[in-house]
PDB file of N, CA and C in Angstrom:
ATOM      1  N   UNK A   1     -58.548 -64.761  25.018  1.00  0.00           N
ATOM      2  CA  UNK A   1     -57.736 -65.695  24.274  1.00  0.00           C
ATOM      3  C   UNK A   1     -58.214 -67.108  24.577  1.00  0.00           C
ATOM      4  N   UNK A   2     -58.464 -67.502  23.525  1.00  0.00           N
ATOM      5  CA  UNK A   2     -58.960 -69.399  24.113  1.00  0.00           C
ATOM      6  C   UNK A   2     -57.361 -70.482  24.273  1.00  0.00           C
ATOM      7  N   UNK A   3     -57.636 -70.744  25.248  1.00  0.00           N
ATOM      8  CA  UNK A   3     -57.095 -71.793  25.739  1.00  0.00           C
ATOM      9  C   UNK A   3     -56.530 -73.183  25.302  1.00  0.00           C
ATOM     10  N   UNK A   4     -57.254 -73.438  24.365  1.00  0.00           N
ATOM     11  CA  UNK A   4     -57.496 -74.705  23.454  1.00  0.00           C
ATOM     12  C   UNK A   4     -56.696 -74.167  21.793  1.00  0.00           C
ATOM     13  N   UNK A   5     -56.067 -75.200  22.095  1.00  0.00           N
ATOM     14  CA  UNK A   5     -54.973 -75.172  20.725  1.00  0.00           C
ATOM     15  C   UNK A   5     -55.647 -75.309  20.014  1.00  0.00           C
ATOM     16  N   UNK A   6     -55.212 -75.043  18.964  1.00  0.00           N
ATOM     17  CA  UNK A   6     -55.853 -75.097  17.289  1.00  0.00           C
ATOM     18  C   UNK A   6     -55.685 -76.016  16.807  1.00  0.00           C
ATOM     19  N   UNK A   7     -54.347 -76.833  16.848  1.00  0.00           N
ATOM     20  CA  UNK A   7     -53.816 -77.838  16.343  1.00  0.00           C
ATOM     21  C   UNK A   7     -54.452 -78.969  16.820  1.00  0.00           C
ATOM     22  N   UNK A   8     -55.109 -79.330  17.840  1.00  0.00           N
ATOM     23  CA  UNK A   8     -56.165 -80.033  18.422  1.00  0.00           C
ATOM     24  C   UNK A   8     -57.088 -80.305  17.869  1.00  0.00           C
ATOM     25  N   UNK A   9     -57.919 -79.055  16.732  1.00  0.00           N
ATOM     26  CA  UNK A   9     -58.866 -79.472  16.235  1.00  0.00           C
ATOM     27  C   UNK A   9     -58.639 -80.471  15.857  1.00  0.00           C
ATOM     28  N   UNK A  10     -58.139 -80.787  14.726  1.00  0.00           N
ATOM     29  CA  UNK A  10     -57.786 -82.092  13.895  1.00  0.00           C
ATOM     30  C   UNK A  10     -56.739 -82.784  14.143  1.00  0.00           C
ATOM     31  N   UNK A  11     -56.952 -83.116  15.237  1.00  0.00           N
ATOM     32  CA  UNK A  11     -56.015 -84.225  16.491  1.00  0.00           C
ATOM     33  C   UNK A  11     -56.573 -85.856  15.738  1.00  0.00           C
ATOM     34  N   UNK A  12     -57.706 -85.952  16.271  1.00  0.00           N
ATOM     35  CA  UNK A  12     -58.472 -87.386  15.756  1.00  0.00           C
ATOM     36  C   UNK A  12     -58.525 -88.006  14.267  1.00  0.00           C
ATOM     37  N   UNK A  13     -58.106 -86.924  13.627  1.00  0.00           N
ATOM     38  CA  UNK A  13     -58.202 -87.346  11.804  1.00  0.00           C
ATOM     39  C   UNK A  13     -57.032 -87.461  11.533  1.00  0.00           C
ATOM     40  N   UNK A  14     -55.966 -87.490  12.019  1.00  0.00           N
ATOM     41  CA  UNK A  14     -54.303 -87.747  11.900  1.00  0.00           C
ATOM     42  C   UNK A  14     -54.552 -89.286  12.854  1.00  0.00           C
ATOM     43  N   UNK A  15     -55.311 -89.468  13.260  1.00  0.00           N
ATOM     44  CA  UNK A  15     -54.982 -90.958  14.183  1.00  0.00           C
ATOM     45  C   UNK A  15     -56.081 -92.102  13.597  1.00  0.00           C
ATOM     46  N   UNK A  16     -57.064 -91.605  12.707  1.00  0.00           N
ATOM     47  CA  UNK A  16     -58.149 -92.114  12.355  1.00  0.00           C
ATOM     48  C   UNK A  16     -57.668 -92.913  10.807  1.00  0.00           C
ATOM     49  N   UNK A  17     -57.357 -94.007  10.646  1.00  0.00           N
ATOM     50  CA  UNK A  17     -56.882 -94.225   9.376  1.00  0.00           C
ATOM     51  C   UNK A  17     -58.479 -94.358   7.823  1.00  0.00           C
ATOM     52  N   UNK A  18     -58.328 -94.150   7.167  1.00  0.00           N
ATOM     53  CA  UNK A  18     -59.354 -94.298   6.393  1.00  0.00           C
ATOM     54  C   UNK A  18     -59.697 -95.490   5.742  1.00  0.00           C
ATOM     55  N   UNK A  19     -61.206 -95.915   6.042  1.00  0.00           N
ATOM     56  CA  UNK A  19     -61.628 -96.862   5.766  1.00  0.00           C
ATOM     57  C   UNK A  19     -61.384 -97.614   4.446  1.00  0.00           C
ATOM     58  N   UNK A  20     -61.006 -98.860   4.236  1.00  0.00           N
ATOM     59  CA  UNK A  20     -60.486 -99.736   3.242  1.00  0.00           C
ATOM     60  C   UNK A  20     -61.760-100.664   2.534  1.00  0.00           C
ATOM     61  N   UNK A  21     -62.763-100.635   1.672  1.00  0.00           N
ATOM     62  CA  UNK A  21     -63.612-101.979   1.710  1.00  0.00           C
ATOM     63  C   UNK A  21     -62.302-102.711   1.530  1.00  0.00           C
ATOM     64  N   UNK A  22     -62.399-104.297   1.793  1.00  0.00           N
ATOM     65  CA  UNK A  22     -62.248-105.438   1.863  1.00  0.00           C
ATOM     66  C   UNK A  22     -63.293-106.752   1.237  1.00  0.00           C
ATOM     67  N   UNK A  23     -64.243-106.520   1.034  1.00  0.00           N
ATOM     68  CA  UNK A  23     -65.029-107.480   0.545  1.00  0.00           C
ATOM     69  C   UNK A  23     -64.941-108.048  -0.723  1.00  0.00           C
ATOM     70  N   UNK A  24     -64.668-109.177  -0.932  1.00  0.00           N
ATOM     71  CA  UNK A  24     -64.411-109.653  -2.099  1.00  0.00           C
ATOM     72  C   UNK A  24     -65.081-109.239  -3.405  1.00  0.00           C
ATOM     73  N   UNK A  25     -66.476-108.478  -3.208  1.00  0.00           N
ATOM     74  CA  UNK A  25     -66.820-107.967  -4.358  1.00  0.00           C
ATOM     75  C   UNK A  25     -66.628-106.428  -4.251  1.00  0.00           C
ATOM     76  N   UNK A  26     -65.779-105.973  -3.698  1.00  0.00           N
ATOM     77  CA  UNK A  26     -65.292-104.678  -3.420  1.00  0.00           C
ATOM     78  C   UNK A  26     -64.159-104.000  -4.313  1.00  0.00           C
ATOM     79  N   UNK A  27     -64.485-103.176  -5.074  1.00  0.00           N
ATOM     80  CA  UNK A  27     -63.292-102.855  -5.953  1.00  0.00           C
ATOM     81  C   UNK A  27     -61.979-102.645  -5.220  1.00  0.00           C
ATOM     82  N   UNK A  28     -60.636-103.254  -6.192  1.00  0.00           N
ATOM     83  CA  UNK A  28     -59.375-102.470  -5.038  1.00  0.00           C
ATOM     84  C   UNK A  28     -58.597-101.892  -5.666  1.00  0.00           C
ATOM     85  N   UNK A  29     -58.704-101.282  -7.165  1.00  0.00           N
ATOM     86  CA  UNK A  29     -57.996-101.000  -7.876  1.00  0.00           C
ATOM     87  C   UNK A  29     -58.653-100.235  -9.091  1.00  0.00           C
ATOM     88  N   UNK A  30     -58.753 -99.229  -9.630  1.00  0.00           N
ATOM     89  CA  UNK A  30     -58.986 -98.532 -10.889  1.00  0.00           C
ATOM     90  C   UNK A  30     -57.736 -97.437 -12.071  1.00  0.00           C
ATOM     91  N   UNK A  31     -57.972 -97.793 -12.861  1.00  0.00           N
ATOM     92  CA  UNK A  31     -57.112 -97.211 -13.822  1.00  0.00           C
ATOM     93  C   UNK A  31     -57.573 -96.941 -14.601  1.00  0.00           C
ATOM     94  N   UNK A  32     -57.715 -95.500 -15.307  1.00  0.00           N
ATOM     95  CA  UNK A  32     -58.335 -95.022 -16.223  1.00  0.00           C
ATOM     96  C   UNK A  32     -57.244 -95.487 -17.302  1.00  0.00           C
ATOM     97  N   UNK A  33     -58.093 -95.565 -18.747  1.00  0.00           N
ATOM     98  CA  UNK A  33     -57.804 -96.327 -19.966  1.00  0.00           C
ATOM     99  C   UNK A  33     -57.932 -95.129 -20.934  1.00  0.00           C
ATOM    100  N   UNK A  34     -57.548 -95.089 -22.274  1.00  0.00           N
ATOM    101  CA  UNK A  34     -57.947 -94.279 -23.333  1.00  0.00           C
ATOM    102  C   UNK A  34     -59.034 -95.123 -23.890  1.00  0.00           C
ATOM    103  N   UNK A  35     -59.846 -93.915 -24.538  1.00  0.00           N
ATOM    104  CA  UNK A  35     -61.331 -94.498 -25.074  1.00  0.00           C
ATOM    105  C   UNK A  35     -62.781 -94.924 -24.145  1.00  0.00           C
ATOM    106  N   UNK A  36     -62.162 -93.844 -22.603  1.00  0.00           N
ATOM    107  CA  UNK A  36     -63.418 -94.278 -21.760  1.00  0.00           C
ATOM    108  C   UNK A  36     -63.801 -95.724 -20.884  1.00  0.00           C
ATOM    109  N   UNK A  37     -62.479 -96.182 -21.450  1.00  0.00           N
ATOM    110  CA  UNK A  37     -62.504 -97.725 -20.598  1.00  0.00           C
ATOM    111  C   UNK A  37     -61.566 -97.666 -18.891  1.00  0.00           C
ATOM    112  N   UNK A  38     -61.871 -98.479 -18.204  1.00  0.00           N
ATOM    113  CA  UNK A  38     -61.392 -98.508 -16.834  1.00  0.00           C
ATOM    114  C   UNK A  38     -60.465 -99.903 -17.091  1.00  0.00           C
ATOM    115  N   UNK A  39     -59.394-100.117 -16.666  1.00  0.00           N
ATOM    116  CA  UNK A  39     -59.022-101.518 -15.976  1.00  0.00           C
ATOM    117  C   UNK A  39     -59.688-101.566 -14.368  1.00  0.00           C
ATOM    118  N   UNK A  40     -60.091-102.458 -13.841  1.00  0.00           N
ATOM    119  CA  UNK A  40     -60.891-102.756 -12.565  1.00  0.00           C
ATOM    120  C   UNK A  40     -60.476-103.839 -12.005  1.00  0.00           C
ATOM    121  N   UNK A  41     -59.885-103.952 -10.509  1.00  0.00           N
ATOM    122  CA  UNK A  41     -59.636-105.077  -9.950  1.00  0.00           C
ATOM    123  C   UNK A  41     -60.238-105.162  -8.591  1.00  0.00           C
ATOM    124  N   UNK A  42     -60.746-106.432  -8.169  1.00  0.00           N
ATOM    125  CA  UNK A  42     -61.703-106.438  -7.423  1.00  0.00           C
ATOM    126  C   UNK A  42     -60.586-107.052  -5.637  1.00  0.00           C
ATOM    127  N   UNK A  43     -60.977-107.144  -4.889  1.00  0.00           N
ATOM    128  CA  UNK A  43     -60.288-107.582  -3.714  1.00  0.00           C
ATOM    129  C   UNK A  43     -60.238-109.147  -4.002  1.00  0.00           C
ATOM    130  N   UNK A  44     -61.353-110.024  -4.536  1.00  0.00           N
ATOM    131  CA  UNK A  44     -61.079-111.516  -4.868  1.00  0.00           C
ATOM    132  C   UNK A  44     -59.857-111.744  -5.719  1.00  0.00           C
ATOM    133  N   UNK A  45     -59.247-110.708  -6.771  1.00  0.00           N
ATOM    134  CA  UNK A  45     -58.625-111.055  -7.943  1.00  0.00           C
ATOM    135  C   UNK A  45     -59.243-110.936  -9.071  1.00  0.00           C
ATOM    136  N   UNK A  46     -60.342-111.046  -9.074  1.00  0.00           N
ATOM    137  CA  UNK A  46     -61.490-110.562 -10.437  1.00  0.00           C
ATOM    138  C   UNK A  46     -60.862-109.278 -11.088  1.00  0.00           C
ATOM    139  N   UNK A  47     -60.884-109.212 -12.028  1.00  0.00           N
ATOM    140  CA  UNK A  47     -60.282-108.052 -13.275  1.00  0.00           C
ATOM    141  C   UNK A  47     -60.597-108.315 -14.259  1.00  0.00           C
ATOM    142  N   UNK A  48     -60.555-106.914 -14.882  1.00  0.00           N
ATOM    143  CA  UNK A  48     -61.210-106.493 -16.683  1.00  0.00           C
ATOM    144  C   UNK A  48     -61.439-105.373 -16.698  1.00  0.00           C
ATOM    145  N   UNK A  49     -62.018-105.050 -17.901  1.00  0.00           N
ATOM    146  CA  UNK A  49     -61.831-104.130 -18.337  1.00  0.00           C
ATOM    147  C   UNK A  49     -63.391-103.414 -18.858  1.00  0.00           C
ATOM    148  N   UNK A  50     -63.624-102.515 -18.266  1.00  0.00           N
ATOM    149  CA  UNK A  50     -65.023-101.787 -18.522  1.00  0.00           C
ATOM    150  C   UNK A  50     -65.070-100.388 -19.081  1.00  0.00           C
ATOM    151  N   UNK A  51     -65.771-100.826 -20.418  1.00  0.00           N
ATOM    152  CA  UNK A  51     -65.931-100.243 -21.697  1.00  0.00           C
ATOM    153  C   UNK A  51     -66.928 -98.855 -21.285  1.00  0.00           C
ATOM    154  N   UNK A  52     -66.800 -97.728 -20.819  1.00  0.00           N
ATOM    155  CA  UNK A  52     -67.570 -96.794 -21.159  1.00  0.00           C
ATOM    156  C   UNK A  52     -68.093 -95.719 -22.099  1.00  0.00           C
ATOM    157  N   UNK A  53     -67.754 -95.868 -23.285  1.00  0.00           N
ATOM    158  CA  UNK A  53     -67.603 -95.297 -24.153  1.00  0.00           C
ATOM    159  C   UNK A  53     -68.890 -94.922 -24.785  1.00  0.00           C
ATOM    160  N   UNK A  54     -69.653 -95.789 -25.032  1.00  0.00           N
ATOM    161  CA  UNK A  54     -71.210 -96.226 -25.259  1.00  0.00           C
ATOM    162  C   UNK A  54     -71.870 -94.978 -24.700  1.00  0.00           C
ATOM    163  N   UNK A  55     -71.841 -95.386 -23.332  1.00  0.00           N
ATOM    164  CA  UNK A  55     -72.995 -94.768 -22.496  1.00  0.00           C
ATOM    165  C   UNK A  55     -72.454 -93.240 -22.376  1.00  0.00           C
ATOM    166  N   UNK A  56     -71.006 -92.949 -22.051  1.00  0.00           N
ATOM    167  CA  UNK A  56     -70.718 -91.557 -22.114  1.00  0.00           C
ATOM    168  C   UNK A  56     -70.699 -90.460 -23.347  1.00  0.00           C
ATOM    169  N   UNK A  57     -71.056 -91.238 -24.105  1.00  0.00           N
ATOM    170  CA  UNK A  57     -70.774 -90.401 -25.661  1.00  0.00           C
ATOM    171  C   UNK A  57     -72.508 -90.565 -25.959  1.00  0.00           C
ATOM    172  N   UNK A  58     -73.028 -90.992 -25.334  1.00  0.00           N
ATOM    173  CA  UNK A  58     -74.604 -90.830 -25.966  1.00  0.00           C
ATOM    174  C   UNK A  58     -75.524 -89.497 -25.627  1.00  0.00           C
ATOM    175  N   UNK A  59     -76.568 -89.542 -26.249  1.00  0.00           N
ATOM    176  CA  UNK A  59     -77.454 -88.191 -26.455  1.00  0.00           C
ATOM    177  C   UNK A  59     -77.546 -88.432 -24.790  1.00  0.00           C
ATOM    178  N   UNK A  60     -78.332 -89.647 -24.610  1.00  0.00           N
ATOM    179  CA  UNK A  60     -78.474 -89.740 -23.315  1.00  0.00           C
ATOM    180  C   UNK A  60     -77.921 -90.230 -22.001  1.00  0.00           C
ATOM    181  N   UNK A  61     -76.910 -89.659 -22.134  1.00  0.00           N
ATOM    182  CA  UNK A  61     -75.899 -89.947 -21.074  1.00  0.00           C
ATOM    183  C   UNK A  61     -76.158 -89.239 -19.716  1.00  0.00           C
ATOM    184  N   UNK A  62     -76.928 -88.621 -19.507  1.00  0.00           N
ATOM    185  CA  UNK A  62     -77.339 -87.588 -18.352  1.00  0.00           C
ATOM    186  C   UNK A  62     -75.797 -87.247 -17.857  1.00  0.00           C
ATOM    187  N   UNK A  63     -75.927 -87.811 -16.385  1.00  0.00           N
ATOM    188  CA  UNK A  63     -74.503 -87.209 -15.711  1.00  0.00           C
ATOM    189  C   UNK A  63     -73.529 -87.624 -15.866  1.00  0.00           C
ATOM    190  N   UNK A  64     -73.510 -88.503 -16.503  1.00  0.00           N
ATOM    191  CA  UNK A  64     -72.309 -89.190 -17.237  1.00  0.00           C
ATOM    192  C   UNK A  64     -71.499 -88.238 -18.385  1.00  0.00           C
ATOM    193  N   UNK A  65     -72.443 -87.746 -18.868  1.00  0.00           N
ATOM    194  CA  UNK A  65     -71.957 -86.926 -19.459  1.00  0.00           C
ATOM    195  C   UNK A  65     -70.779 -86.106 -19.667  1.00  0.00           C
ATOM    196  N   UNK A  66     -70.833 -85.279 -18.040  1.00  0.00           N
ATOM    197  CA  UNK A  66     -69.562 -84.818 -17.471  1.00  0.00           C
ATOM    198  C   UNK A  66     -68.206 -85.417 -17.874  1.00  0.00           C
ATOM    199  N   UNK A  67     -68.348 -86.721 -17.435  1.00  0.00           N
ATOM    200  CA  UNK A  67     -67.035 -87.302 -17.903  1.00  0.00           C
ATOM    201  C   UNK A  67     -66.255 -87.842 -19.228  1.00  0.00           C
ATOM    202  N   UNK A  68     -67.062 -86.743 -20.611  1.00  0.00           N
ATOM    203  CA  UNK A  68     -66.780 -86.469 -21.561  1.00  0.00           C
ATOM    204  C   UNK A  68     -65.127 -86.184 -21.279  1.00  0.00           C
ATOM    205  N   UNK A  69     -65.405 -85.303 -20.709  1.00  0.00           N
ATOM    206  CA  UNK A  69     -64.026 -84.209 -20.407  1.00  0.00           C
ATOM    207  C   UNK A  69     -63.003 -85.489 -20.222  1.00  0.00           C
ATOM    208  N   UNK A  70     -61.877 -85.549 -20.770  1.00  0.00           N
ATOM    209  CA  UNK A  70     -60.872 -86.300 -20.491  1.00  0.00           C
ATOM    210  C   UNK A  70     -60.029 -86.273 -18.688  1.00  0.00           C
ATOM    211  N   UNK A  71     -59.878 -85.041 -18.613  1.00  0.00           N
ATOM    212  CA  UNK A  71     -59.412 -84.733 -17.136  1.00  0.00           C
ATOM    213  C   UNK A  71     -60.567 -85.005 -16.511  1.00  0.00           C
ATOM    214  N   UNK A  72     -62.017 -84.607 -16.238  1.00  0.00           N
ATOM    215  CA  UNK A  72     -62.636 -85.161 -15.927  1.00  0.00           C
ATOM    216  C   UNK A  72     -62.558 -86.908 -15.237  1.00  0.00           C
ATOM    217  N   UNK A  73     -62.852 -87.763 -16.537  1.00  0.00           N
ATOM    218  CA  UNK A  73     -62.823 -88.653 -16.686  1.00  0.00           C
ATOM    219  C   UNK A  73     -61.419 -89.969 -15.864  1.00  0.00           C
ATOM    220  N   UNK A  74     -59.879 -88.741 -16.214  1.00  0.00           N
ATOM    221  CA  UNK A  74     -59.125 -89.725 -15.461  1.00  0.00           C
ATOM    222  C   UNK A  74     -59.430 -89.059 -13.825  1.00  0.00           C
ATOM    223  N   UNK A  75     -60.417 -88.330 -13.169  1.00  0.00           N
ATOM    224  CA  UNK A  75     -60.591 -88.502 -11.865  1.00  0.00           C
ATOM    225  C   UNK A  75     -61.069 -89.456 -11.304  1.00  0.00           C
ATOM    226  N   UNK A  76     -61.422 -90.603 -11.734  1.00  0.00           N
ATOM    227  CA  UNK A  76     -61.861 -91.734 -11.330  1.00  0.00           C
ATOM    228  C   UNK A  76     -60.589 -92.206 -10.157  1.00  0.00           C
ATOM    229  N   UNK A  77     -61.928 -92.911  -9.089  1.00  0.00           N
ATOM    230  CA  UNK A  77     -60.867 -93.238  -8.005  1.00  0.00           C
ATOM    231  C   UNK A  77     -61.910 -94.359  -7.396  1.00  0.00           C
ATOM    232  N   UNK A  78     -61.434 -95.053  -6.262  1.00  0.00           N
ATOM    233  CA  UNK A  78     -61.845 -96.075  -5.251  1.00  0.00           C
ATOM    234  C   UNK A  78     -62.781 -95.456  -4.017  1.00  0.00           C
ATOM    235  N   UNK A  79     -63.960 -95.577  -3.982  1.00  0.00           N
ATOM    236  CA  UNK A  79     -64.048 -94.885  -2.483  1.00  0.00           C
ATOM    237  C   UNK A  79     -65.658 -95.769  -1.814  1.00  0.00           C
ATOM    238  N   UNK A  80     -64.809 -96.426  -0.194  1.00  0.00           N
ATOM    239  CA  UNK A  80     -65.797 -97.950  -0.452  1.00  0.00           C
ATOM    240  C   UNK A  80     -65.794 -99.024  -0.955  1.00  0.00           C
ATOM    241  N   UNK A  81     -64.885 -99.413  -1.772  1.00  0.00           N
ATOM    242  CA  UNK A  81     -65.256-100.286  -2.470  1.00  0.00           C
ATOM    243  C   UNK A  81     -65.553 -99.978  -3.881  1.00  0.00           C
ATOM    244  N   UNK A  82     -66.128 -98.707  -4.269  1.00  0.00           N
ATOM    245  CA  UNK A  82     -67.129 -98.634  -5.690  1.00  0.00           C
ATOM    246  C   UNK A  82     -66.509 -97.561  -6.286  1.00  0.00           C
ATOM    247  N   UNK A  83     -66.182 -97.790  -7.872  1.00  0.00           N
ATOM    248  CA  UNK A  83     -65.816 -96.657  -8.474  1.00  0.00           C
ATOM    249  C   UNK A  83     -66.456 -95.915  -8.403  1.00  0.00           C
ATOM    250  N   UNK A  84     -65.687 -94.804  -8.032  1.00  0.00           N
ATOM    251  CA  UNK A  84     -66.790 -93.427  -8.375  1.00  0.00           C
ATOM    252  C   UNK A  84     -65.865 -92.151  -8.865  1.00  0.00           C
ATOM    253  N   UNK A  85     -66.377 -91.330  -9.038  1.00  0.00           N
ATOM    254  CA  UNK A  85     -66.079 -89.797 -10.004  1.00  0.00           C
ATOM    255  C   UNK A  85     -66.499 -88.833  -8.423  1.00  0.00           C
ATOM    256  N   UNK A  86     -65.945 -87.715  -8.664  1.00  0.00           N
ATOM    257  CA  UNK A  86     -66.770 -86.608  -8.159  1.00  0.00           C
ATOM    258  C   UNK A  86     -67.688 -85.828  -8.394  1.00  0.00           C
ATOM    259  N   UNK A  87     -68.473 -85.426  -7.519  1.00  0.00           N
ATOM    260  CA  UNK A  87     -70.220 -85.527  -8.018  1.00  0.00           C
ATOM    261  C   UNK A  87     -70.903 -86.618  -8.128  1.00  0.00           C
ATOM    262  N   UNK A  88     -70.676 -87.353  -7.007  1.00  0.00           N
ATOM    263  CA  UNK A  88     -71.515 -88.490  -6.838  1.00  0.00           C
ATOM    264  C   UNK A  88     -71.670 -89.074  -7.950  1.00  0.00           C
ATOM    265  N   UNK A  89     -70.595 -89.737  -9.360  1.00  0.00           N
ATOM    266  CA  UNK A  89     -71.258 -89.805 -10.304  1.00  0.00           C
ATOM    267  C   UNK A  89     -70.384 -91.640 -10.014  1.00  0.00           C
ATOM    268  N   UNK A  90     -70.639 -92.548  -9.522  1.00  0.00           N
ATOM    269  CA  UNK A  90     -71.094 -93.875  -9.799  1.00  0.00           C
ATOM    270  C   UNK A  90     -70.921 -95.119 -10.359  1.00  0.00           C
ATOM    271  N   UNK A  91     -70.262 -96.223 -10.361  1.00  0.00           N
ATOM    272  CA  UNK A  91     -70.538 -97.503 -10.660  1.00  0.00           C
ATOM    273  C   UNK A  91     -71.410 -98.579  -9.753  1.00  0.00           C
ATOM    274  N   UNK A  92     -71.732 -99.350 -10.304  1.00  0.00           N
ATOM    275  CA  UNK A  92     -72.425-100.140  -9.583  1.00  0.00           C
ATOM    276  C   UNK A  92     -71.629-101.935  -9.771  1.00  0.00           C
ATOM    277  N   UNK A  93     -70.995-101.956  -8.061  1.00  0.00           N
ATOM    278  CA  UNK A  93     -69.986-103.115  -7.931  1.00  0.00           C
ATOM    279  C   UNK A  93     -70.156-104.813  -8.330  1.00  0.00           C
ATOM    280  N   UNK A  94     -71.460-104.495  -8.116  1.00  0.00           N
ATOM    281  CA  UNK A  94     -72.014-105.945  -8.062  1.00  0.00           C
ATOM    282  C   UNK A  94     -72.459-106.218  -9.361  1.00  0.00           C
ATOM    283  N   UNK A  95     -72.733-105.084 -10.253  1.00  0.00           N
ATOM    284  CA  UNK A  95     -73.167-105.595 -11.816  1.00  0.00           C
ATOM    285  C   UNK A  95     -71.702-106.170 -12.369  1.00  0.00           C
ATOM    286  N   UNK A  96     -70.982-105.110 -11.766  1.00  0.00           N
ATOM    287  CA  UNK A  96     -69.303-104.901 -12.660  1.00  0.00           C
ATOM    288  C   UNK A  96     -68.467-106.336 -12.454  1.00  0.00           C
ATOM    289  N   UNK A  97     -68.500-106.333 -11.000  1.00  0.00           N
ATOM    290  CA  UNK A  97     -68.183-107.946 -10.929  1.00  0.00           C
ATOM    291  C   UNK A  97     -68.438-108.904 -11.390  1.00  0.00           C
ATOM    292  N   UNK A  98     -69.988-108.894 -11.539  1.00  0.00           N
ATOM    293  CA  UNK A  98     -70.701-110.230 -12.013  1.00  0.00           C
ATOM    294  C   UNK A  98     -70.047-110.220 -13.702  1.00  0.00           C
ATOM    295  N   UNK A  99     -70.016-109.217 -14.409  1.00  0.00           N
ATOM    296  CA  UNK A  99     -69.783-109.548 -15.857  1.00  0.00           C
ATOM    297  C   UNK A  99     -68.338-109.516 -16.042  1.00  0.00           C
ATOM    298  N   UNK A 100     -67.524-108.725 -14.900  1.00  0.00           N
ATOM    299  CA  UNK A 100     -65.760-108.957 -14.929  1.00  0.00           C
ATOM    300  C   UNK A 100     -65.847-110.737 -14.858  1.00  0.00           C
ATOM    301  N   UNK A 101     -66.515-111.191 -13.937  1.00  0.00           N
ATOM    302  CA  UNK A 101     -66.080-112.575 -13.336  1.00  0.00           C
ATOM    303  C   UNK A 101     -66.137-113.457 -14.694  1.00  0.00           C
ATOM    304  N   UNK A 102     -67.243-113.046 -15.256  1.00  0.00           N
ATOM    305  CA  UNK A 102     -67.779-114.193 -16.589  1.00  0.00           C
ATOM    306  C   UNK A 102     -67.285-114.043 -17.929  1.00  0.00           C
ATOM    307  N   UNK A 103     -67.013-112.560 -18.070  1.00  0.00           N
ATOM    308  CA  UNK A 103     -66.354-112.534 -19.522  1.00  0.00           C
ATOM    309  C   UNK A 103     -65.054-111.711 -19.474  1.00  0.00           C
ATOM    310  N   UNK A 104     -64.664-110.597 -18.298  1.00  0.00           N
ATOM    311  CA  UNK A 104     -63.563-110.122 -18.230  1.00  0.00           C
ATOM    312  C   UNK A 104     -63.797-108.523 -18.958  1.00  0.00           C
ATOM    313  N   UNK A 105     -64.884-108.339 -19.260  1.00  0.00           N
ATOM    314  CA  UNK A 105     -65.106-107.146 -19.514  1.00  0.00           C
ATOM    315  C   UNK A 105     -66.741-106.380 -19.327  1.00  0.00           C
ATOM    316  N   UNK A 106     -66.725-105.227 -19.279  1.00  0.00           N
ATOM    317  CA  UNK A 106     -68.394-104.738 -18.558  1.00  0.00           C
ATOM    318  C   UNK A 106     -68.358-103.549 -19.919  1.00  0.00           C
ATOM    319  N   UNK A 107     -69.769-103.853 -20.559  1.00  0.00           N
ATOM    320  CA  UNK A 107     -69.685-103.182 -21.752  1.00  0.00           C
ATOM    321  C   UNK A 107     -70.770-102.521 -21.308  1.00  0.00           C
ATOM    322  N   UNK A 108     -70.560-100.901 -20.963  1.00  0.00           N
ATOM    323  CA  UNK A 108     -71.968-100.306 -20.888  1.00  0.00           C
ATOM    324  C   UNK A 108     -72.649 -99.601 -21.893  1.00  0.00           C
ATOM    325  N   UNK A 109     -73.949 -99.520 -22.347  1.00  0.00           N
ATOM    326  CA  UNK A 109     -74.577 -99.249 -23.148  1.00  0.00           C
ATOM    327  C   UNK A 109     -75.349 -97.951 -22.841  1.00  0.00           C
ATOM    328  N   UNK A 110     -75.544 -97.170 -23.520  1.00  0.00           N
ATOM    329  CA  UNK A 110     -76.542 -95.758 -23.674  1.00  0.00           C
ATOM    330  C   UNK A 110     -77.854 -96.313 -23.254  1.00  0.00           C
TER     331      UNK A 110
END
């Protein structure tokens, strides 16, 4: 019989809180939209609204693709800082910011 509780295993991940980005160009907020668009808010206050519709509905959408699927699609979440999907599938913070900051919206293209 071992000695060592079970409940021990995962002693340290109940005390370990999960990492927050903080960086002002760090996303802190996502909301999936109808029509493939995100609302996006950044830790500075930066917000808008990013149009995916383009790039996910195209021939060549590669893995984007996936997030045809509507359920799919509202799995979008925060992790780091950077939107992302499951399956490693991706935004990139620093483009999204730069065009949230200047026009308030990120229009991606096929």
């Amino acid at each position: 019989m071992c000695a060592e509780s079970v409940a021990s295993e995962n002693f340290a991940a109940a005390l370990i809180p999960p990492i927050e980005a903080t960086a002002s160009d760090d996303v802190r907020d996502v909301i999936p939209l109808p029509g493939y668009r995100l609302a996006v808010r950044f830790h500075d206050g930066t917000a808008g609204t990013v149009d995916m519709a383009a790039m996910i509905t195209a021939p060549t959408a590669g893995v984007f693709a996936r997030l045809r699927d509507p359920n799919e699609f509202a799995r979008v979440h925060v992790l780091y800082g950077v939107v992302t999907w499951p399956g490693e599938i991706d935004l990139a913070p620093d483009a999204m910011h730069d065009a949230l900051a200047a026009t308030g919206e990120w229009v991606l293209a096929a």
